[in-house]
């Protein structure tokens, strides 16, 4: 082990400035920092942003770097600081860690040149077929900063199996252990970073975004990963643009202006930038120049770039969010940066270069008209630079203030990962390490993959892909005067892909208030609607949910079907059971109809009492009390059927209400038909034979019973073959109302026959009454019959089209029709008779009535009889050819009980308005006249 230490020292001495390796002047090379040690750790990070003249390079000359990068310089110092801490702590007893730091200048080819230098053995690089026992000076390399460089370096290191440990390279390609077995990293892959970015977009509702990425391996891989994650979460790309990853590209400025124009013209308000910080700075300058404000989402490459946060006009670009690795500030590291010196026994030309930039006097830059080259230099230059005599001895806190010293946290962790792996490989205890220090690097690689350690109260270890899964911090670039500062607003946790954000009190610069800026191709679809894609998933039209479906969330992809037993109208956010609609007992309409039915029954009872009390009065005799009582019973049954229309329908109620109404009203109409038929026979002229035949048919009880029984048979057949039941017609999709109503059979055939039968009886009654309309009202009720039957036919004629066209209102309409037609009969047939009976109206004698009927019918009144009163038959020609049989009329009326004997009381009721001198002597009846029924002769006019 002692010999190994001596060899390491000799190697370090051979590589000090001024020595030559293969003709390369190391003093001018970019491996400008080194410290001797038993085990040397390679540091491959850029201290400069670019290599000059890459596009003009035609010979394999040395690379010349420019543009000193403060943040990356601080990162390299963090590695050196932690290596010194490991040595100071005696973590590896008896073993000292050294380092060799080479500047990649952010260029992969330059990094490969550095690898050749780091892997030399005895200042030479021999080519062999088997490198198992190759023991180069550098055992592990920490770096590189960018994935593109790491990919190139890792491919070369695969040959020698030298571990490459990065704390910044995040390309998902590097997770492929078949292609990059030597690569490890102390951070998650970009496949997790892009998931975190998508979660941020999803949290804020940003579905329409633009992406600008670099054409390097990091940018391409990160973009592809984002594309997959965005598609999975329905985030769409408004545009995607690519920029050359190297700023020295001659076309980069034109491409940046072109990208800026695309951003300006796009409707996307959120832009994801997967770029290096220098490209972001160039793009932001163009956006500031054109005064364009957007929401920018940063990748880890520039999410904590302090140079960007402090650039002029940064507040004009809008809001900036980003994901960054877990960070932690160290006060001891800050103190180290305030007192920069090279490691004892080593050198650091990068510290020298920084101090020259910071403290060396450059008079032309402090003149009144400084050259353009001083613009960036003055950002680093101390205002007191020209007062210092020795710049290399100066120190201040500029690096602490100008850079983010918490960012290199994972870089510091990587040093301790190597230290713990070495401790295990070298079999170290508290006092010594027994292992060989000059070991082949592949042994350290195997140990490093399985290392598990604690650092600052956190546990770290590599997963199967050689990565740390320690999540991300989500930061917001808050306004801090004319610059920005980084404010942590949440975290993204692995491996459950959970994000927590808190931006409630943040004032968005893009919207000038606390409302979150919107970036959508289409407006959000409200609950109760669904998206109909137009071209891509983010561009859509919002259409209301159809009946029977619902959506209870914003931007629903599809409306969901309502569960069984529930329904929804168009554009609803929830489903609910349909409410049942029927004539409830508590509703005003049913209450009114039931009250009308009860009142009708009471009215019939009162009418019946009046008819009984005044049954011997002429009006009641003419109305025929017994026949009227049967009519009242039928009407009462019809009124009772209305009650069956109320309440929730059942099969029994559906059947009972129709049968009850049919029988009751048929009974009533049959009685009316008998009345019309009676008058028709008594007063209308027929031949003797026809008259006799028709007279034989006049049997009121039999007619009423037969007509009612026929209706009963119709109802019975109806109930047997097409019985009424509950209507199972599905409710209307446009209604939340479920109508519970009766269906009068599947074909409605029985229902139609039942109503048609009643209508036929009413029509016959109407025709008979209409035929005898000229018969004196005192002898008949033809006018009442005509009016009541017309009312019935009109009401039910209106009912049928309403019932057919509006089945929902069929039940209340039929109940109303029953009430109207029933009340019509009461008002036409019974109330006038009650009025006459109660008010005692006068009635003419039979002879007066007959004489006035002859006047209205046109018969001559001045003709003398051809025979005496004693002759059996007296015939007088009539002008209209009409004949009236007194004997037949008397017989019919006697049979019906309308009139009895003409007694002395009857003769006192003569109130004819015709004067006696105009009344023929053969018409007048004396008080001692014989009874009409005893006259067996026929008198014809």
Tab-separated table of N, CA and C in Angstrom, residues 93-210:
chain	number	residue	atom	x	y	z
A	93	UNK	N	-9.763	5.179	7.216
A	93	UNK	CA	-8.519	5.262	8.001
A	93	UNK	C	-7.296	4.811	7.199
A	94	UNK	N	-6.338	5.668	7.152
A	94	UNK	CA	-5.091	5.333	6.470
A	94	UNK	C	-5.148	5.499	4.972
A	95	UNK	N	-6.287	5.908	4.445
A	95	UNK	CA	-6.441	6.070	3.005
A	95	UNK	C	-6.868	7.506	2.731
A	96	UNK	N	-6.160	8.121	1.795
A	96	UNK	CA	-6.497	9.500	1.453
A	96	UNK	C	-7.068	9.532	0.020
A	97	UNK	N	-8.136	10.265	-0.124
A	97	UNK	CA	-8.743	10.423	-1.442
A	97	UNK	C	-8.120	11.623	-2.147
A	98	UNK	N	-7.737	11.411	-3.388
A	98	UNK	CA	-7.292	12.507	-4.226
A	98	UNK	C	-8.303	12.735	-5.338
A	99	UNK	N	-8.075	13.692	-6.165
A	99	UNK	CA	-9.022	13.964	-7.257
A	99	UNK	C	-8.278	14.512	-8.461
A	100	UNK	N	-8.862	14.312	-9.592
A	100	UNK	CA	-8.388	14.885	-10.846
A	100	UNK	C	-9.608	15.468	-11.551
A	101	UNK	N	-9.593	16.759	-11.705
A	101	UNK	CA	-10.754	17.450	-12.270
A	101	UNK	C	-10.439	17.931	-13.676
A	102	UNK	N	-11.313	17.545	-14.616
A	102	UNK	CA	-11.160	17.948	-15.999
A	102	UNK	C	-12.414	18.680	-16.460
A	103	UNK	N	-12.227	19.708	-17.227
A	103	UNK	CA	-13.323	20.540	-17.739
A	103	UNK	C	-13.836	19.942	-19.053
A	104	UNK	N	-15.130	19.599	-19.101
A	104	UNK	CA	-15.717	19.055	-20.329
A	104	UNK	C	-16.138	20.154	-21.293
A	105	UNK	N	-16.216	21.384	-20.793
A	105	UNK	CA	-16.657	22.515	-21.605
A	105	UNK	C	-18.025	22.250	-22.256
A	106	UNK	N	-18.855	21.398	-21.599
A	106	UNK	CA	-20.209	21.062	-22.072
A	106	UNK	C	-20.188	20.444	-23.469
A	107	UNK	N	-19.102	19.721	-23.769
A	107	UNK	CA	-18.943	19.169	-25.108
A	107	UNK	C	-18.478	17.724	-24.973
A	108	UNK	N	-19.178	16.810	-25.618
A	108	UNK	CA	-18.926	15.388	-25.436
A	108	UNK	C	-17.543	14.978	-25.926
A	109	UNK	N	-17.130	15.508	-27.081
A	109	UNK	CA	-15.809	15.129	-27.616
A	109	UNK	C	-14.702	15.567	-26.682
A	110	UNK	N	-14.866	16.737	-26.082
A	110	UNK	CA	-13.871	17.217	-25.109
A	110	UNK	C	-13.842	16.292	-23.901
A	111	UNK	N	-15.019	15.790	-23.483
A	111	UNK	CA	-15.073	14.888	-22.346
A	111	UNK	C	-14.370	13.571	-22.654
A	112	UNK	N	-14.500	13.071	-23.875
A	112	UNK	CA	-13.820	11.836	-24.244
A	112	UNK	C	-12.307	11.997	-24.216
A	113	UNK	N	-11.850	13.184	-24.596
A	113	UNK	CA	-10.412	13.455	-24.511
A	113	UNK	C	-9.953	13.395	-23.061
A	114	UNK	N	-10.830	13.886	-22.145
A	114	UNK	CA	-10.476	13.856	-20.722
A	114	UNK	C	-10.430	12.430	-20.189
A	115	UNK	N	-11.330	11.573	-20.709
A	115	UNK	CA	-11.348	10.185	-20.262
A	115	UNK	C	-10.039	9.500	-20.619
A	116	UNK	N	-9.559	9.786	-21.796
A	116	UNK	CA	-8.280	9.205	-22.217
A	116	UNK	C	-7.159	9.591	-21.264
A	117	UNK	N	-7.240	10.844	-20.810
A	117	UNK	CA	-6.203	11.310	-19.880
A	117	UNK	C	-6.366	10.664	-18.505
A	118	UNK	N	-7.640	10.512	-18.047
A	118	UNK	CA	-7.870	9.976	-16.709
A	118	UNK	C	-7.523	8.499	-16.606
A	119	UNK	N	-7.712	7.760	-17.695
A	119	UNK	CA	-7.521	6.315	-17.637
A	119	UNK	C	-6.110	5.883	-18.012
A	120	UNK	N	-5.199	6.832	-18.093
A	120	UNK	CA	-3.834	6.460	-18.446
A	120	UNK	C	-3.209	5.666	-17.304
A	121	UNK	N	-2.305	4.813	-17.674
A	121	UNK	CA	-1.554	4.040	-16.692
A	121	UNK	C	-0.082	4.316	-16.943
A	122	UNK	N	0.590	4.813	-15.902
A	122	UNK	CA	2.003	5.198	-16.031
A	122	UNK	C	2.175	6.185	-17.172
A	123	UNK	N	1.273	7.167	-17.198
A	123	UNK	CA	1.303	8.243	-18.184
A	123	UNK	C	1.180	7.736	-19.621
A	124	UNK	N	0.590	6.560	-19.776
A	124	UNK	CA	0.386	6.030	-21.125
A	124	UNK	C	-0.982	5.354	-21.187
A	125	UNK	N	-1.469	5.204	-22.394
A	125	UNK	CA	-2.785	4.600	-22.600
A	125	UNK	C	-2.590	3.437	-23.577
A	126	UNK	N	-2.417	2.258	-23.014
A	126	UNK	CA	-2.144	1.081	-23.827
A	126	UNK	C	-3.448	0.408	-24.258
A	127	UNK	N	-3.447	-0.119	-25.467
A	127	UNK	CA	-4.609	-0.824	-25.992
A	127	UNK	C	-4.409	-2.312	-25.759
A	128	UNK	N	-5.428	-2.948	-25.110
A	128	UNK	CA	-5.379	-4.365	-24.821
A	128	UNK	C	-6.709	-5.013	-25.206
A	129	UNK	N	-6.675	-6.354	-25.187
A	129	UNK	CA	-7.920	-7.070	-25.450
A	129	UNK	C	-8.693	-7.317	-24.171
A	130	UNK	N	-8.002	-7.413	-23.079
A	130	UNK	CA	-8.650	-7.682	-21.782
A	130	UNK	C	-8.172	-6.650	-20.777
A	131	UNK	N	-9.139	-5.923	-20.207
A	131	UNK	CA	-8.790	-4.848	-19.264
A	131	UNK	C	-9.183	-5.202	-17.830
A	132	UNK	N	-9.323	-6.513	-17.574
A	132	UNK	CA	-9.753	-6.921	-16.233
A	132	UNK	C	-8.754	-6.486	-15.176
A	133	UNK	N	-7.512	-6.576	-15.471
A	133	UNK	CA	-6.489	-6.224	-14.498
A	133	UNK	C	-5.929	-4.830	-14.723
A	134	UNK	N	-6.572	-4.068	-15.570
A	134	UNK	CA	-6.105	-2.684	-15.792
A	134	UNK	C	-6.416	-1.849	-14.561
A	135	UNK	N	-5.442	-1.144	-14.091
A	135	UNK	CA	-5.585	-0.369	-12.867
A	135	UNK	C	-5.214	1.089	-13.160
A	136	UNK	N	-6.123	1.834	-13.727
A	136	UNK	CA	-5.832	3.235	-14.047
A	136	UNK	C	-5.723	4.073	-12.785
A	137	UNK	N	-5.216	5.285	-12.978
A	137	UNK	CA	-5.062	6.191	-11.836
A	137	UNK	C	-6.425	6.538	-11.232
A	138	UNK	N	-7.413	6.823	-12.077
A	138	UNK	CA	-8.747	7.214	-11.612
A	138	UNK	C	-9.617	5.955	-11.495
A	139	UNK	N	-10.201	5.752	-10.303
A	139	UNK	CA	-11.007	4.565	-10.043
A	139	UNK	C	-12.508	4.786	-10.300
A	140	UNK	N	-12.942	6.000	-10.237
A	140	UNK	CA	-14.345	6.335	-10.452
A	140	UNK	C	-14.398	7.761	-10.970
A	141	UNK	N	-15.356	8.033	-11.822
A	141	UNK	CA	-15.518	9.383	-12.378
A	141	UNK	C	-16.877	9.934	-11.949
A	142	UNK	N	-16.857	11.134	-11.380
A	142	UNK	CA	-18.079	11.824	-10.993
A	142	UNK	C	-18.444	12.815	-12.104
A	143	UNK	N	-19.584	12.617	-12.696
A	143	UNK	CA	-20.034	13.452	-13.814
A	143	UNK	C	-20.790	12.571	-14.800
A	144	UNK	N	-21.154	13.086	-15.935
A	144	UNK	CA	-20.946	14.478	-16.342
A	144	UNK	C	-22.215	15.283	-16.025
A	145	UNK	N	-22.149	16.579	-16.373
A	145	UNK	CA	-23.270	17.443	-16.073
A	145	UNK	C	-24.462	17.141	-16.979
A	146	UNK	N	-24.221	17.005	-18.266
A	146	UNK	CA	-25.305	16.810	-19.231
A	146	UNK	C	-25.374	15.355	-19.679
A	147	UNK	N	-26.578	14.938	-19.971
A	147	UNK	CA	-26.798	13.534	-20.350
A	147	UNK	C	-26.056	13.171	-21.625
A	148	UNK	N	-26.006	14.095	-22.573
A	148	UNK	CA	-25.339	13.791	-23.825
A	148	UNK	C	-23.869	13.446	-23.586
A	149	UNK	N	-23.242	14.181	-22.700
A	149	UNK	CA	-21.839	13.918	-22.379
A	149	UNK	C	-21.713	12.598	-21.628
A	150	UNK	N	-22.645	12.361	-20.681
A	150	UNK	CA	-22.607	11.121	-19.902
A	150	UNK	C	-22.797	9.901	-20.801
A	151	UNK	N	-23.677	10.028	-21.792
A	151	UNK	CA	-23.912	8.909	-22.704
A	151	UNK	C	-22.644	8.575	-23.490
A	152	UNK	N	-21.986	9.617	-23.978
A	152	UNK	CA	-20.758	9.389	-24.748
A	152	UNK	C	-19.665	8.796	-23.873
A	153	UNK	N	-19.499	9.357	-22.680
A	153	UNK	CA	-18.437	8.894	-21.784
A	153	UNK	C	-18.730	7.468	-21.301
A	154	UNK	N	-20.026	7.201	-20.972
A	154	UNK	CA	-20.385	5.883	-20.459
A	154	UNK	C	-20.112	4.797	-21.493
A	155	UNK	N	-20.344	5.096	-22.765
A	155	UNK	CA	-20.075	4.099	-23.801
A	155	UNK	C	-18.586	3.729	-23.841
A	156	UNK	N	-17.745	4.735	-23.655
A	156	UNK	CA	-16.312	4.461	-23.649
A	156	UNK	C	-15.898	3.717	-22.383
A	157	UNK	N	-16.475	4.120	-21.255
A	157	UNK	CA	-16.105	3.486	-19.986
A	157	UNK	C	-16.602	2.055	-19.893
A	158	UNK	N	-17.629	1.711	-20.727
A	158	UNK	CA	-18.086	0.319	-20.740
A	158	UNK	C	-16.946	-0.638	-21.087
A	159	UNK	N	-15.994	-0.153	-21.868
A	159	UNK	CA	-14.862	-1.006	-22.280
A	159	UNK	C	-14.008	-1.359	-21.075
A	160	UNK	N	-13.846	-0.413	-20.164
A	160	UNK	CA	-12.926	-0.592	-19.033
A	160	UNK	C	-13.676	-0.865	-17.726
A	161	UNK	N	-15.004	-0.774	-17.761
A	161	UNK	CA	-15.869	-0.989	-16.594
A	161	UNK	C	-15.468	-0.068	-15.433
A	162	UNK	N	-15.224	1.174	-15.796
A	162	UNK	CA	-14.955	2.202	-14.790
A	162	UNK	C	-16.278	2.868	-14.446
A	163	UNK	N	-16.671	2.920	-13.161
A	163	UNK	CA	-17.971	3.505	-12.804
A	163	UNK	C	-18.031	4.999	-13.108
A	164	UNK	N	-19.190	5.406	-13.648
A	164	UNK	CA	-19.475	6.813	-13.927
A	164	UNK	C	-20.690	7.192	-13.088
A	165	UNK	N	-20.493	8.065	-12.114
A	165	UNK	CA	-21.547	8.441	-11.180
A	165	UNK	C	-21.920	9.906	-11.395
A	166	UNK	N	-23.164	10.133	-11.817
A	166	UNK	CA	-23.624	11.493	-12.108
A	166	UNK	C	-24.705	11.917	-11.119
A	167	UNK	N	-24.759	13.210	-10.879
A	167	UNK	CA	-25.809	13.771	-10.017
A	167	UNK	C	-26.687	14.741	-10.804
A	168	UNK	N	-26.506	14.764	-12.130
A	168	UNK	CA	-27.296	15.702	-12.941
A	168	UNK	C	-27.813	15.094	-14.241
A	169	UNK	N	-27.191	14.073	-14.774
A	169	UNK	CA	-27.612	13.482	-16.046
A	169	UNK	C	-28.869	12.642	-15.819
A	170	UNK	N	-29.948	13.024	-16.461
A	170	UNK	CA	-31.259	12.411	-16.160
A	170	UNK	C	-31.876	11.684	-17.342
A	171	UNK	N	-31.176	11.547	-18.445
A	171	UNK	CA	-31.774	10.925	-19.625
A	171	UNK	C	-32.260	9.510	-19.322
A	172	UNK	N	-33.490	9.164	-19.722
A	172	UNK	CA	-33.986	7.794	-19.501
A	172	UNK	C	-33.150	6.744	-20.214
A	173	UNK	N	-32.451	7.146	-21.269
A	173	UNK	CA	-31.630	6.188	-22.008
A	173	UNK	C	-30.565	5.573	-21.118
A	174	UNK	N	-30.093	6.342	-20.145
A	174	UNK	CA	-29.019	5.865	-19.274
A	174	UNK	C	-29.501	4.823	-18.273
A	175	UNK	N	-30.810	4.606	-18.201
A	175	UNK	CA	-31.337	3.574	-17.304
A	175	UNK	C	-31.175	2.179	-17.890
A	176	UNK	N	-30.826	2.112	-19.158
A	176	UNK	CA	-30.652	0.832	-19.823
A	176	UNK	C	-29.315	0.232	-19.398
A	177	UNK	N	-29.377	-0.742	-18.519
A	177	UNK	CA	-28.149	-1.315	-17.973
A	177	UNK	C	-27.443	-2.241	-18.956
A	178	UNK	N	-28.129	-2.659	-20.007
A	178	UNK	CA	-27.447	-3.438	-21.029
A	178	UNK	C	-26.520	-2.560	-21.857
A	179	UNK	N	-26.918	-1.336	-22.077
A	179	UNK	CA	-26.116	-0.426	-22.887
A	179	UNK	C	-25.173	0.420	-22.044
A	180	UNK	N	-25.563	0.673	-20.806
A	180	UNK	CA	-24.739	1.539	-19.942
A	180	UNK	C	-24.581	0.880	-18.572
A	181	UNK	N	-23.890	-0.221	-18.499
A	181	UNK	CA	-23.760	-0.927	-17.211
A	181	UNK	C	-22.915	-0.180	-16.187
A	182	UNK	N	-22.052	0.732	-16.637
A	182	UNK	CA	-21.158	1.420	-15.694
A	182	UNK	C	-21.792	2.697	-15.151
A	183	UNK	N	-22.956	3.080	-15.653
A	183	UNK	CA	-23.520	4.376	-15.268
A	183	UNK	C	-24.417	4.239	-14.038
A	184	UNK	N	-24.192	5.100	-13.090
A	184	UNK	CA	-25.019	5.227	-11.895
A	184	UNK	C	-25.343	6.705	-11.699
A	185	UNK	N	-26.436	6.981	-10.973
A	185	UNK	CA	-26.764	8.388	-10.690
A	185	UNK	C	-27.491	8.489	-9.353
A	186	UNK	N	-27.265	9.614	-8.715
A	186	UNK	CA	-27.856	9.857	-7.398
A	186	UNK	C	-29.159	10.638	-7.504
A	187	UNK	N	-29.766	10.597	-8.649
A	187	UNK	CA	-31.023	11.302	-8.916
A	187	UNK	C	-31.943	10.374	-9.700
A	188	UNK	N	-33.234	10.697	-9.787
A	188	UNK	CA	-34.132	9.867	-10.595
A	188	UNK	C	-33.949	10.146	-12.086
A	189	UNK	N	-34.460	9.236	-12.880
A	189	UNK	CA	-34.437	9.397	-14.327
A	189	UNK	C	-35.471	10.428	-14.774
A	190	UNK	N	-35.275	10.919	-15.990
A	190	UNK	CA	-36.241	11.875	-16.546
A	190	UNK	C	-37.622	11.265	-16.745
A	191	UNK	N	-37.698	9.958	-16.782
A	191	UNK	CA	-39.024	9.357	-16.902
A	191	UNK	C	-39.860	9.681	-15.677
A	192	UNK	N	-39.217	9.900	-14.559
A	192	UNK	CA	-39.926	10.365	-13.366
A	192	UNK	C	-40.108	11.877	-13.397
A	193	UNK	N	-39.107	12.566	-13.930
A	193	UNK	CA	-39.210	14.027	-13.993
A	193	UNK	C	-40.367	14.450	-14.894
A	194	UNK	N	-40.492	13.801	-16.040
A	194	UNK	CA	-41.593	14.169	-16.937
A	194	UNK	C	-42.945	13.811	-16.334
A	195	UNK	N	-42.986	12.738	-15.527
A	195	UNK	CA	-44.230	12.438	-14.815
A	195	UNK	C	-44.557	13.544	-13.831
A	196	UNK	N	-43.527	14.064	-13.166
A	196	UNK	CA	-43.751	15.167	-12.232
A	196	UNK	C	-44.242	16.411	-12.959
A	197	UNK	N	-43.663	16.686	-14.135
A	197	UNK	CA	-44.101	17.842	-14.932
A	197	UNK	C	-45.554	17.680	-15.353
A	198	UNK	N	-45.913	16.476	-15.780
A	198	UNK	CA	-47.299	16.223	-16.177
A	198	UNK	C	-48.242	16.380	-14.985
A	199	UNK	N	-47.790	15.935	-13.802
A	199	UNK	CA	-48.613	16.105	-12.605
A	199	UNK	C	-48.835	17.583	-12.287
A	200	UNK	N	-47.821	18.396	-12.502
A	200	UNK	CA	-47.977	19.836	-12.287
A	200	UNK	C	-49.001	20.394	-13.258
A	201	UNK	N	-48.869	20.036	-14.517
A	201	UNK	CA	-49.833	20.518	-15.517
A	201	UNK	C	-51.244	20.053	-15.189
A	202	UNK	N	-51.349	18.817	-14.756
A	202	UNK	CA	-52.659	18.280	-14.411
A	202	UNK	C	-53.237	18.992	-13.198
A	203	UNK	N	-52.387	19.313	-12.237
A	203	UNK	CA	-52.849	20.003	-11.020
A	203	UNK	C	-53.453	21.365	-11.348
A	204	UNK	N	-52.833	22.081	-12.274
A	204	UNK	CA	-53.303	23.424	-12.620
A	204	UNK	C	-54.287	23.418	-13.790
A	205	UNK	N	-54.577	22.252	-14.338
A	205	UNK	CA	-55.543	22.176	-15.419
A	205	UNK	C	-55.008	22.636	-16.762
A	206	UNK	N	-53.700	22.532	-16.973
A	206	UNK	CA	-53.093	22.948	-18.239
A	206	UNK	C	-53.073	21.751	-19.190
A	207	UNK	N	-53.926	21.794	-20.180
A	207	UNK	CA	-54.050	20.682	-21.113
A	207	UNK	C	-53.501	21.002	-22.505
A	208	UNK	N	-53.105	22.235	-22.717
A	208	UNK	CA	-52.703	22.682	-24.055
A	208	UNK	C	-51.359	23.382	-23.908
A	209	UNK	N	-50.267	22.688	-24.220
A	209	UNK	CA	-48.932	23.203	-23.921
A	209	UNK	C	-48.044	23.113	-25.154
A	210	UNK	N	-47.010	23.919	-25.125
A	210	UNK	CA	-45.973	23.854	-26.142
A	210	UNK	C	-44.680	23.338	-25.538
